[in-house]
PDB file of C-alpha atoms in Angstrom:
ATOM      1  CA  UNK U   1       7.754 -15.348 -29.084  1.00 78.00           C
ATOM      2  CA  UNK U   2      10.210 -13.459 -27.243  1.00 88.00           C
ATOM      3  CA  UNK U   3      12.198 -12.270 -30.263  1.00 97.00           C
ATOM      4  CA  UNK U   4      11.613 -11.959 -33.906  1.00 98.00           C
ATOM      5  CA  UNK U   5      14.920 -12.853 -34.605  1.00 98.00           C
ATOM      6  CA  UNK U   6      18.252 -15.395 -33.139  1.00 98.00           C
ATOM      7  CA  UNK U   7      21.933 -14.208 -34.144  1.00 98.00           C
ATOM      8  CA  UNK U   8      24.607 -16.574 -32.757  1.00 98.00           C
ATOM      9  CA  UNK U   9      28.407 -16.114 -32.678  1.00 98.00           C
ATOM     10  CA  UNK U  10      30.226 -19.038 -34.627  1.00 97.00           C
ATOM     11  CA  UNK U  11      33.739 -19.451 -32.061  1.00 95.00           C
ATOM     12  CA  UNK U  12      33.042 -21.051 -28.942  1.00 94.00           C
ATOM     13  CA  UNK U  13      29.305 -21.243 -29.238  1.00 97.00           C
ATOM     14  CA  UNK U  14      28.326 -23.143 -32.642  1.00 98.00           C
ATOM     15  CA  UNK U  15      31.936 -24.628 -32.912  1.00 97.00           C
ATOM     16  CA  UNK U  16      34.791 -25.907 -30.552  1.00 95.00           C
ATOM     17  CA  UNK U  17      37.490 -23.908 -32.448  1.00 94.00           C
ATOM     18  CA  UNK U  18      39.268 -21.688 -29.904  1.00 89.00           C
ATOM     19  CA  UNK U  19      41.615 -24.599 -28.450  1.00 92.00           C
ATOM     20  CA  UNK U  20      42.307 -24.976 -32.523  1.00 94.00           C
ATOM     21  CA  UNK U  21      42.828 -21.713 -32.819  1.00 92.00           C
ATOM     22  CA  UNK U  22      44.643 -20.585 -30.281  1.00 93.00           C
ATOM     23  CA  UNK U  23      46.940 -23.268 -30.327  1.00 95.00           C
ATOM     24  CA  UNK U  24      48.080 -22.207 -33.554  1.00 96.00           C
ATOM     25  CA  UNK U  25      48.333 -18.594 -32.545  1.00 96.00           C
ATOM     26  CA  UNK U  26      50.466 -19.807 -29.461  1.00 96.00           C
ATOM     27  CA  UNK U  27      52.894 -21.636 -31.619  1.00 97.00           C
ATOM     28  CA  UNK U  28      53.335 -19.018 -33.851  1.00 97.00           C
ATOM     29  CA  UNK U  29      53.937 -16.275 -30.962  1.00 97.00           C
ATOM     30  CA  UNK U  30      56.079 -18.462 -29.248  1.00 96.00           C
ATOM     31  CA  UNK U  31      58.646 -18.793 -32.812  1.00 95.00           C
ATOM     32  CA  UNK U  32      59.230 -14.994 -32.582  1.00 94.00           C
ATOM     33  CA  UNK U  33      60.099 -14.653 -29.085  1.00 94.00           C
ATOM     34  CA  UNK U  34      56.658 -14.480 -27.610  1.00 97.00           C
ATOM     35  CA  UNK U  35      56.203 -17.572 -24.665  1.00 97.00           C
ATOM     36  CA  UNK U  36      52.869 -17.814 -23.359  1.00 96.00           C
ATOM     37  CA  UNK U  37      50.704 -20.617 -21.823  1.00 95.00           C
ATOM     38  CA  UNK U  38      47.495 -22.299 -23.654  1.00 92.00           C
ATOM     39  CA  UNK U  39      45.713 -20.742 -20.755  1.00 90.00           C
ATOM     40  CA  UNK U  40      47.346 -17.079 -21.363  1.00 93.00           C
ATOM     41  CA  UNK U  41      46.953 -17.004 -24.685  1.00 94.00           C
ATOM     42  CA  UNK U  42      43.071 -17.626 -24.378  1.00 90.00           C
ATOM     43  CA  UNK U  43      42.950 -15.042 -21.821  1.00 89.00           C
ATOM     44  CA  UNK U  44      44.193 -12.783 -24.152  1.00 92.00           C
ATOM     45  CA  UNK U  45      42.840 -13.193 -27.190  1.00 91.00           C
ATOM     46  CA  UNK U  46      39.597 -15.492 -27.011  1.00 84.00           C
ATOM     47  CA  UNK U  47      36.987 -13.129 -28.880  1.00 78.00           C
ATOM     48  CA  UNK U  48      39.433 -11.123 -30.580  1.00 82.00           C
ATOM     49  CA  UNK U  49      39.997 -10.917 -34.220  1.00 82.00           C
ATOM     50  CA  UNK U  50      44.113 -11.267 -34.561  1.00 90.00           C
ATOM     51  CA  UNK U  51      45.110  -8.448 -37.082  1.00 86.00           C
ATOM     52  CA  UNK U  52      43.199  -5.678 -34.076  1.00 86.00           C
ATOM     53  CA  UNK U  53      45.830  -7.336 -31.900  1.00 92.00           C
ATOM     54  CA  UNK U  54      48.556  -6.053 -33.903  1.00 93.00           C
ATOM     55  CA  UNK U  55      50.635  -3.589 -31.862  1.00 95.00           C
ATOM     56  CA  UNK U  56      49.979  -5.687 -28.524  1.00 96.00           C
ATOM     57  CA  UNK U  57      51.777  -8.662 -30.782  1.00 96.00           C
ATOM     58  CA  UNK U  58      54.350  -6.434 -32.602  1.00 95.00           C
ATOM     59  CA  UNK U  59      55.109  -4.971 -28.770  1.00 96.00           C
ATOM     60  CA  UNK U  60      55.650  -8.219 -27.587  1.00 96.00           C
ATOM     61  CA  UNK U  61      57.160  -9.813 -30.216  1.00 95.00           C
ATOM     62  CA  UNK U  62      59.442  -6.933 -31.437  1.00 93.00           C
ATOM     63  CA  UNK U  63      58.319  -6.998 -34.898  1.00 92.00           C
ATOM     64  CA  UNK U  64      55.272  -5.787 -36.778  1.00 93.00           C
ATOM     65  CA  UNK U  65      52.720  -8.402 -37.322  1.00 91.00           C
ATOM     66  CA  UNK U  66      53.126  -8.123 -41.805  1.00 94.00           C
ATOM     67  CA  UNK U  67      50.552  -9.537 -44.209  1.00 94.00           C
ATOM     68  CA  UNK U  68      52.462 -12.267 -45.212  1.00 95.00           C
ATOM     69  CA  UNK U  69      52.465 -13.593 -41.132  1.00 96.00           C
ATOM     70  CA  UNK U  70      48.866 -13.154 -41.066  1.00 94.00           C
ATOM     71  CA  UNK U  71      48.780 -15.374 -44.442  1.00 95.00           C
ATOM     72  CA  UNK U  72      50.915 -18.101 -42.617  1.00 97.00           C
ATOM     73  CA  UNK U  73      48.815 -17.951 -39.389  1.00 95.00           C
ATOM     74  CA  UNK U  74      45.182 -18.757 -41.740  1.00 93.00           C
ATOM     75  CA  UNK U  75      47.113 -21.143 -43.129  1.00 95.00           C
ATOM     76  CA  UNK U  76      48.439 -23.239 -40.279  1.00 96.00           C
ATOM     77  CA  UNK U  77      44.514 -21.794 -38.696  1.00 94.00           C
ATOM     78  CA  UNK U  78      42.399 -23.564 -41.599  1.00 95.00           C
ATOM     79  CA  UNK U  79      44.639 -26.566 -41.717  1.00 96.00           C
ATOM     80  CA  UNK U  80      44.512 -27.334 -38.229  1.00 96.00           C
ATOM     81  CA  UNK U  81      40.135 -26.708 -38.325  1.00 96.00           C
ATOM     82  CA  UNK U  82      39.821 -28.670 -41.167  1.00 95.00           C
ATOM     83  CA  UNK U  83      41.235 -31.958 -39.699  1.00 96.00           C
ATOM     84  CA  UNK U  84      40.068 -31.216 -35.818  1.00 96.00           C
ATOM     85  CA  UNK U  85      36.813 -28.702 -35.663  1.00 97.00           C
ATOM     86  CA  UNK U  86      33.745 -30.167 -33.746  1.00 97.00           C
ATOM     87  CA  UNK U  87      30.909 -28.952 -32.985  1.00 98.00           C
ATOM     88  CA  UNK U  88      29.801 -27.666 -29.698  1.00 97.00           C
ATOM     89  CA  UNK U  89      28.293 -29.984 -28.106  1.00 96.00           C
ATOM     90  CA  UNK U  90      24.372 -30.184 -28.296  1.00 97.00           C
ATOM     91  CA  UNK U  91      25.112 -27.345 -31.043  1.00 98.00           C
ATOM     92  CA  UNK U  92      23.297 -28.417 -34.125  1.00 98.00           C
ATOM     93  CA  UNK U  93      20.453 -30.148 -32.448  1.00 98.00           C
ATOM     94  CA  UNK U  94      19.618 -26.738 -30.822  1.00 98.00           C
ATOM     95  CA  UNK U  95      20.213 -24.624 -34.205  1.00 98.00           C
ATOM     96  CA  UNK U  96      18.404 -27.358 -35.855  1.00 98.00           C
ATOM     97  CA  UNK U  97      15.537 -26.303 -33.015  1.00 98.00           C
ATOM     98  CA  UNK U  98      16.142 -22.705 -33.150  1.00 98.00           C
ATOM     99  CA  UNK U  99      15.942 -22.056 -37.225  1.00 98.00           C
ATOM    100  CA  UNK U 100      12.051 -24.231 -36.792  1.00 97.00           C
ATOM    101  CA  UNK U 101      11.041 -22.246 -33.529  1.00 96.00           C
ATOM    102  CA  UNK U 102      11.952 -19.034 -35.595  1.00 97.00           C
ATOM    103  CA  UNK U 103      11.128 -19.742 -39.280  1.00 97.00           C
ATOM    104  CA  UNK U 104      14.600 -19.635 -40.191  1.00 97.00           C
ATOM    105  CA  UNK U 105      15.266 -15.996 -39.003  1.00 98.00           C
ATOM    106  CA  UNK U 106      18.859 -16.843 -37.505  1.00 98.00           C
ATOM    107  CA  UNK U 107      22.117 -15.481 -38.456  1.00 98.00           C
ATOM    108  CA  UNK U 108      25.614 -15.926 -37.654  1.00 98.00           C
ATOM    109  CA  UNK U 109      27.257 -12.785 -37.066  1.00 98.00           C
ATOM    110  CA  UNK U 110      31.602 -13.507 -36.211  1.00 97.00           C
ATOM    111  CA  UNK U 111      34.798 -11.176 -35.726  1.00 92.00           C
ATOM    112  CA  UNK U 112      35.971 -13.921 -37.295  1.00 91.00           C
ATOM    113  CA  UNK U 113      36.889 -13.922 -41.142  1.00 90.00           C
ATOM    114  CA  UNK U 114      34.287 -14.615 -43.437  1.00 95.00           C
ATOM    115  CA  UNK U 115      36.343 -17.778 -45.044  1.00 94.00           C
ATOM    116  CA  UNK U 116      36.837 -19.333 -41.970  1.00 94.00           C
ATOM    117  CA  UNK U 117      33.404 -18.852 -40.597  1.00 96.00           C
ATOM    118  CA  UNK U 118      31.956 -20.499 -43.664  1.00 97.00           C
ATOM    119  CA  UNK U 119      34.553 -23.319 -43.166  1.00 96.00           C
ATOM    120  CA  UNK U 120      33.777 -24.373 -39.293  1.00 97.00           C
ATOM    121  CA  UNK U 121      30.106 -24.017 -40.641  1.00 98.00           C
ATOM    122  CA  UNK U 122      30.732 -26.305 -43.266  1.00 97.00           C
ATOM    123  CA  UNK U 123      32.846 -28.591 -41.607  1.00 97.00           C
ATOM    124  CA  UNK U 124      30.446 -29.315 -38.748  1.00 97.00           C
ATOM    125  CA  UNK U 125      27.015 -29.817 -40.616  1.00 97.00           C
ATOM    126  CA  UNK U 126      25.719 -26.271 -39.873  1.00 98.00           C
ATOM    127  CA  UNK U 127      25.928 -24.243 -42.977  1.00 98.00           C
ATOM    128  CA  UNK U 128      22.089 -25.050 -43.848  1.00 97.00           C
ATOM    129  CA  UNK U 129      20.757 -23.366 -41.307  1.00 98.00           C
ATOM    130  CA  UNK U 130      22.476 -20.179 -41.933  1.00 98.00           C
ATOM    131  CA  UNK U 131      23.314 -20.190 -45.526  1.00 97.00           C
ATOM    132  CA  UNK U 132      23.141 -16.855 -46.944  1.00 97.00           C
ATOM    133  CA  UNK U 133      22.540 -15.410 -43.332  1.00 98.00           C
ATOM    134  CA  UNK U 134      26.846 -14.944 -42.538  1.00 98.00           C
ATOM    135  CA  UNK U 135      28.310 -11.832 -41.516  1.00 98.00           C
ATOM    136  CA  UNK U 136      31.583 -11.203 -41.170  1.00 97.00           C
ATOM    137  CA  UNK U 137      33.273  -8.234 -38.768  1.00 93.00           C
ATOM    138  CA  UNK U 138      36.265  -8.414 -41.287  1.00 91.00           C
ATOM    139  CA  UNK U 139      33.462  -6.728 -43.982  1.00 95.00           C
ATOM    140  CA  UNK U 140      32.560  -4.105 -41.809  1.00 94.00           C
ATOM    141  CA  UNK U 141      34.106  -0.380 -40.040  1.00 92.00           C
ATOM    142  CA  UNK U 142      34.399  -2.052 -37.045  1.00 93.00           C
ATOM    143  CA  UNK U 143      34.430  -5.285 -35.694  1.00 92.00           C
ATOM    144  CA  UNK U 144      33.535  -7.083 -32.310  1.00 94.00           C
ATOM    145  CA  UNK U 145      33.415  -5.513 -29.449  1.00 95.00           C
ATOM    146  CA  UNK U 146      31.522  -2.657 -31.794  1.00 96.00           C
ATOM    147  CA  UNK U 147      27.693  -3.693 -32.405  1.00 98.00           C
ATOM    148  CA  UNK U 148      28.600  -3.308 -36.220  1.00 98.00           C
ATOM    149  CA  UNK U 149      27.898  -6.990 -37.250  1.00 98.00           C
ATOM    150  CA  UNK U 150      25.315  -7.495 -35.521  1.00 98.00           C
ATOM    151  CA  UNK U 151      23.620  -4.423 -37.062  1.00 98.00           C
ATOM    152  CA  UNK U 152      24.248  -5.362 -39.874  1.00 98.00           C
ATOM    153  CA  UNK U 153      22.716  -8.933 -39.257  1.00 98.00           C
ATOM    154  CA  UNK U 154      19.522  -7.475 -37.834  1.00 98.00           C
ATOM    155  CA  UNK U 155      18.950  -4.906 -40.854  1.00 98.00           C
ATOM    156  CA  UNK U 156      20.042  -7.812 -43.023  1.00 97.00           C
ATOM    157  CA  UNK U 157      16.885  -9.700 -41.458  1.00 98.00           C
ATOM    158  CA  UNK U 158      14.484  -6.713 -41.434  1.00 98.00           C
ATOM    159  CA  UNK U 159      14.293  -6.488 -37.518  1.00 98.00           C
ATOM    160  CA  UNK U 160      15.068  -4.511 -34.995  1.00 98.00           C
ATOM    161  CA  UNK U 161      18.134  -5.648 -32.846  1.00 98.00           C
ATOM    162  CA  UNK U 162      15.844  -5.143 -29.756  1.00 98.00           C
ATOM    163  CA  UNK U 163      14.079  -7.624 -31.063  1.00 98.00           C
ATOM    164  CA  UNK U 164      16.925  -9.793 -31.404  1.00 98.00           C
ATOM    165  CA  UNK U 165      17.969 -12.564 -29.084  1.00 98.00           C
ATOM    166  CA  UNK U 166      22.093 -12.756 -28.901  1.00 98.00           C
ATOM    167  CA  UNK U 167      24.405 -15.907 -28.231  1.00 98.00           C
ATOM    168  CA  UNK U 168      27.388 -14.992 -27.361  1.00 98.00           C
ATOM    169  CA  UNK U 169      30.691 -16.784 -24.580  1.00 96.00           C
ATOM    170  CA  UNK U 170      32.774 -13.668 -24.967  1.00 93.00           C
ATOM    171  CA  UNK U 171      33.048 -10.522 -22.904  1.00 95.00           C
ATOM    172  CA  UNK U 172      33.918  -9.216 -26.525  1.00 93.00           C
ATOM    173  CA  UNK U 173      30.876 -10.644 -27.975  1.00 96.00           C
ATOM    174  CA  UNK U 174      28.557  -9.447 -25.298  1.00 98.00           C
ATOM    175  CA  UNK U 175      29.375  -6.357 -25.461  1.00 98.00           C
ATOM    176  CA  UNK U 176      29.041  -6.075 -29.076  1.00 98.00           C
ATOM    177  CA  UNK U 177      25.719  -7.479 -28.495  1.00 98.00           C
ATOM    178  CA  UNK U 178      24.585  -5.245 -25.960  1.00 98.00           C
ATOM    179  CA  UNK U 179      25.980  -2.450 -27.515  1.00 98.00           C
ATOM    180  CA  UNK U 180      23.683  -3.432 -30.341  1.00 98.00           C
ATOM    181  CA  UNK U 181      20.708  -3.072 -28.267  1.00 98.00           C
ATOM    182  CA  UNK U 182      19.968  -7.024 -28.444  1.00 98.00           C
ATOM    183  CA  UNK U 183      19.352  -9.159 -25.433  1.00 98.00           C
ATOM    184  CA  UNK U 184      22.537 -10.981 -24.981  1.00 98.00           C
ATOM    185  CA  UNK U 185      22.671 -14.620 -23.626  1.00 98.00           C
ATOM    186  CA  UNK U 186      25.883 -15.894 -22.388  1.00 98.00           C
ATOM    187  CA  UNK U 187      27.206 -19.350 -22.788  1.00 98.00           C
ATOM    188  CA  UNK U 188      29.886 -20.867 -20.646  1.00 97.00           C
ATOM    189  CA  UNK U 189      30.656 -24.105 -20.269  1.00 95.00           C
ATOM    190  CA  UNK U 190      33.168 -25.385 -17.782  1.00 89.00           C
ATOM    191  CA  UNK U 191      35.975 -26.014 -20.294  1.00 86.00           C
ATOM    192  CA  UNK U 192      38.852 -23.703 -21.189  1.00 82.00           C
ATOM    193  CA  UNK U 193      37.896 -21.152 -24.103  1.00 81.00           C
ATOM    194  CA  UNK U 194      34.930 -19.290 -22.700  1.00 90.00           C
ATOM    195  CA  UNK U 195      34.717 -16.600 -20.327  1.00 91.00           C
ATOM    196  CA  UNK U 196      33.644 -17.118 -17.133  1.00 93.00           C
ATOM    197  CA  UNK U 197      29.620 -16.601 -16.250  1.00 96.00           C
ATOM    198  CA  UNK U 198      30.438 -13.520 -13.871  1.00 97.00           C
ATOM    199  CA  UNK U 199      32.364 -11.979 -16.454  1.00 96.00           C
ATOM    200  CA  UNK U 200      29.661 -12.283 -19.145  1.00 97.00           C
ATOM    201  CA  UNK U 201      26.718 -10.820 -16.854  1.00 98.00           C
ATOM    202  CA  UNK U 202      28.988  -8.191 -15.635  1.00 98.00           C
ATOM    203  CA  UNK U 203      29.146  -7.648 -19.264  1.00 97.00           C
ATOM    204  CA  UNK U 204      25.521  -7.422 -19.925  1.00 98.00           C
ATOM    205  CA  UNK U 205      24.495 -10.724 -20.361  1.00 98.00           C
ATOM    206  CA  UNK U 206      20.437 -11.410 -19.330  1.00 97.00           C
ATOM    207  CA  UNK U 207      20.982 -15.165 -18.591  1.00 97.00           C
ATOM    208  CA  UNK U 208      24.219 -17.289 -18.702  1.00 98.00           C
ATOM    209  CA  UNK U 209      23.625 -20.926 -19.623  1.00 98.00           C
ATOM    210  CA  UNK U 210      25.854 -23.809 -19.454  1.00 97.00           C
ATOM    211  CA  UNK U 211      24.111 -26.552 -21.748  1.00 97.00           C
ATOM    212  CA  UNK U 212      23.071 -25.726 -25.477  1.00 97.00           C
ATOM    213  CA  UNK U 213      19.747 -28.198 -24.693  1.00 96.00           C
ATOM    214  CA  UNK U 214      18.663 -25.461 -22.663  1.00 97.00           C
ATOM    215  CA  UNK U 215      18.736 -23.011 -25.273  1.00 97.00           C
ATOM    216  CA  UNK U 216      15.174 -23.398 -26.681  1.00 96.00           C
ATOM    217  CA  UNK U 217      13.438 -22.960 -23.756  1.00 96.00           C
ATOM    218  CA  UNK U 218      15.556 -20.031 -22.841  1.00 95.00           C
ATOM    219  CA  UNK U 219      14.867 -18.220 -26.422  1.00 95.00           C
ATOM    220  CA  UNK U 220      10.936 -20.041 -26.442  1.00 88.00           C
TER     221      UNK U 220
END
């Protein structure tokens, strides 16, 4: 085996929930004074945990981004997952793959919140394969693009992150990877929510990959 051990991001690589997401966000930007297009509002915040956004969104905005915005915004978020999240596409077959290659030792390690990560992974038939095996960069000092989760993940699994295979579509994500010492692969797909394939290797990224049915045989 090339690894001992898998750890995959959960946004835009095990489940289709940026457009979701960021839609939301968008809306919500746009009602205090904030205009930008689907397409800017990815750029800008795809692989970013909102509330380390803050001044960028109070500067903006000209208001501070409060608690009780960030309860409205998970909210409208979890409302909007729970009736539209899918999958990735080719995403479960290939964590279905993964977890036998590698005897279960898979993780998810997310910037995202640890409610909403268990959601999407609920919500799209994944949570089995990486029940009890979630981290969260909302738990930890630091979150994405710090390595933090991802250590944690690895020590969590009793290996060393060099010995860890990454999945990752972010420049955010890969560079928590790498920073982690993991080998970091990069997904991007053609459609809007991932970055682009230069911008992950320039990143770090070993190998960039289009299709998740070409996973296994990249991580075999």
């Amino acid at each position: 085996m090339k690894f001992d051990a898998v750890l995959f991001d959960c946004d835009g690589v095990l489940v289709d929930s940026e457009p979701i997401t960021n839609g939301v966000l968008r809306d919500m930007l746009e009602e205090r004074g904030w205009k930008l297009s689907p397409a800017e509002c990815m750029r800008i915040f795809v692989g970013k945990a909102v509330k380390d956004e803050a001044a960028l969104i109070a500067a903006n905005t000209g208001s501070p981004l409060t608690e009780e915005w960030m309860v409205q915004f998970r909210e409208r978020r979890n409302l909007g997952l729970m009736r539209d999240l899918k999958a990735i596409a080719g995403a479960v077959d290939a964590i279905a793959k993964v977890h036998t290659l590698y005897q279960g030792r898979i993780a998810c390690a997310s910037g995202a919140d640890r409610f909403k990560v268990e959601l999407q992974l609920e919500k799209c038939g994944l949570m089995p394969f990486f029940k009890g095996r979630i981290f969260s960069g909302h738990e930890l000092p630091r979150s994405k693009p710090f390595p933090d989760v991802y250590l944690a993940a690895a020590a969590a699994l009793g290996v060393d992150p060099k010995r860890c295979a990454v999945v990752e579509d972010t420049v955010t994500g890969v560079t928590a990877g790498v920073a982690a010492g993991c080998t970091v692969f990069g997904y991007s797909p053609s459609e809007m929510g991932h970055d682009a394939p230069n911008a992950l290797k320039a990143s770090g990224a070993s190998q960039v990959f289009t299709d998740m049915a070409d996973l296994v045989s990249l991580l075999s």
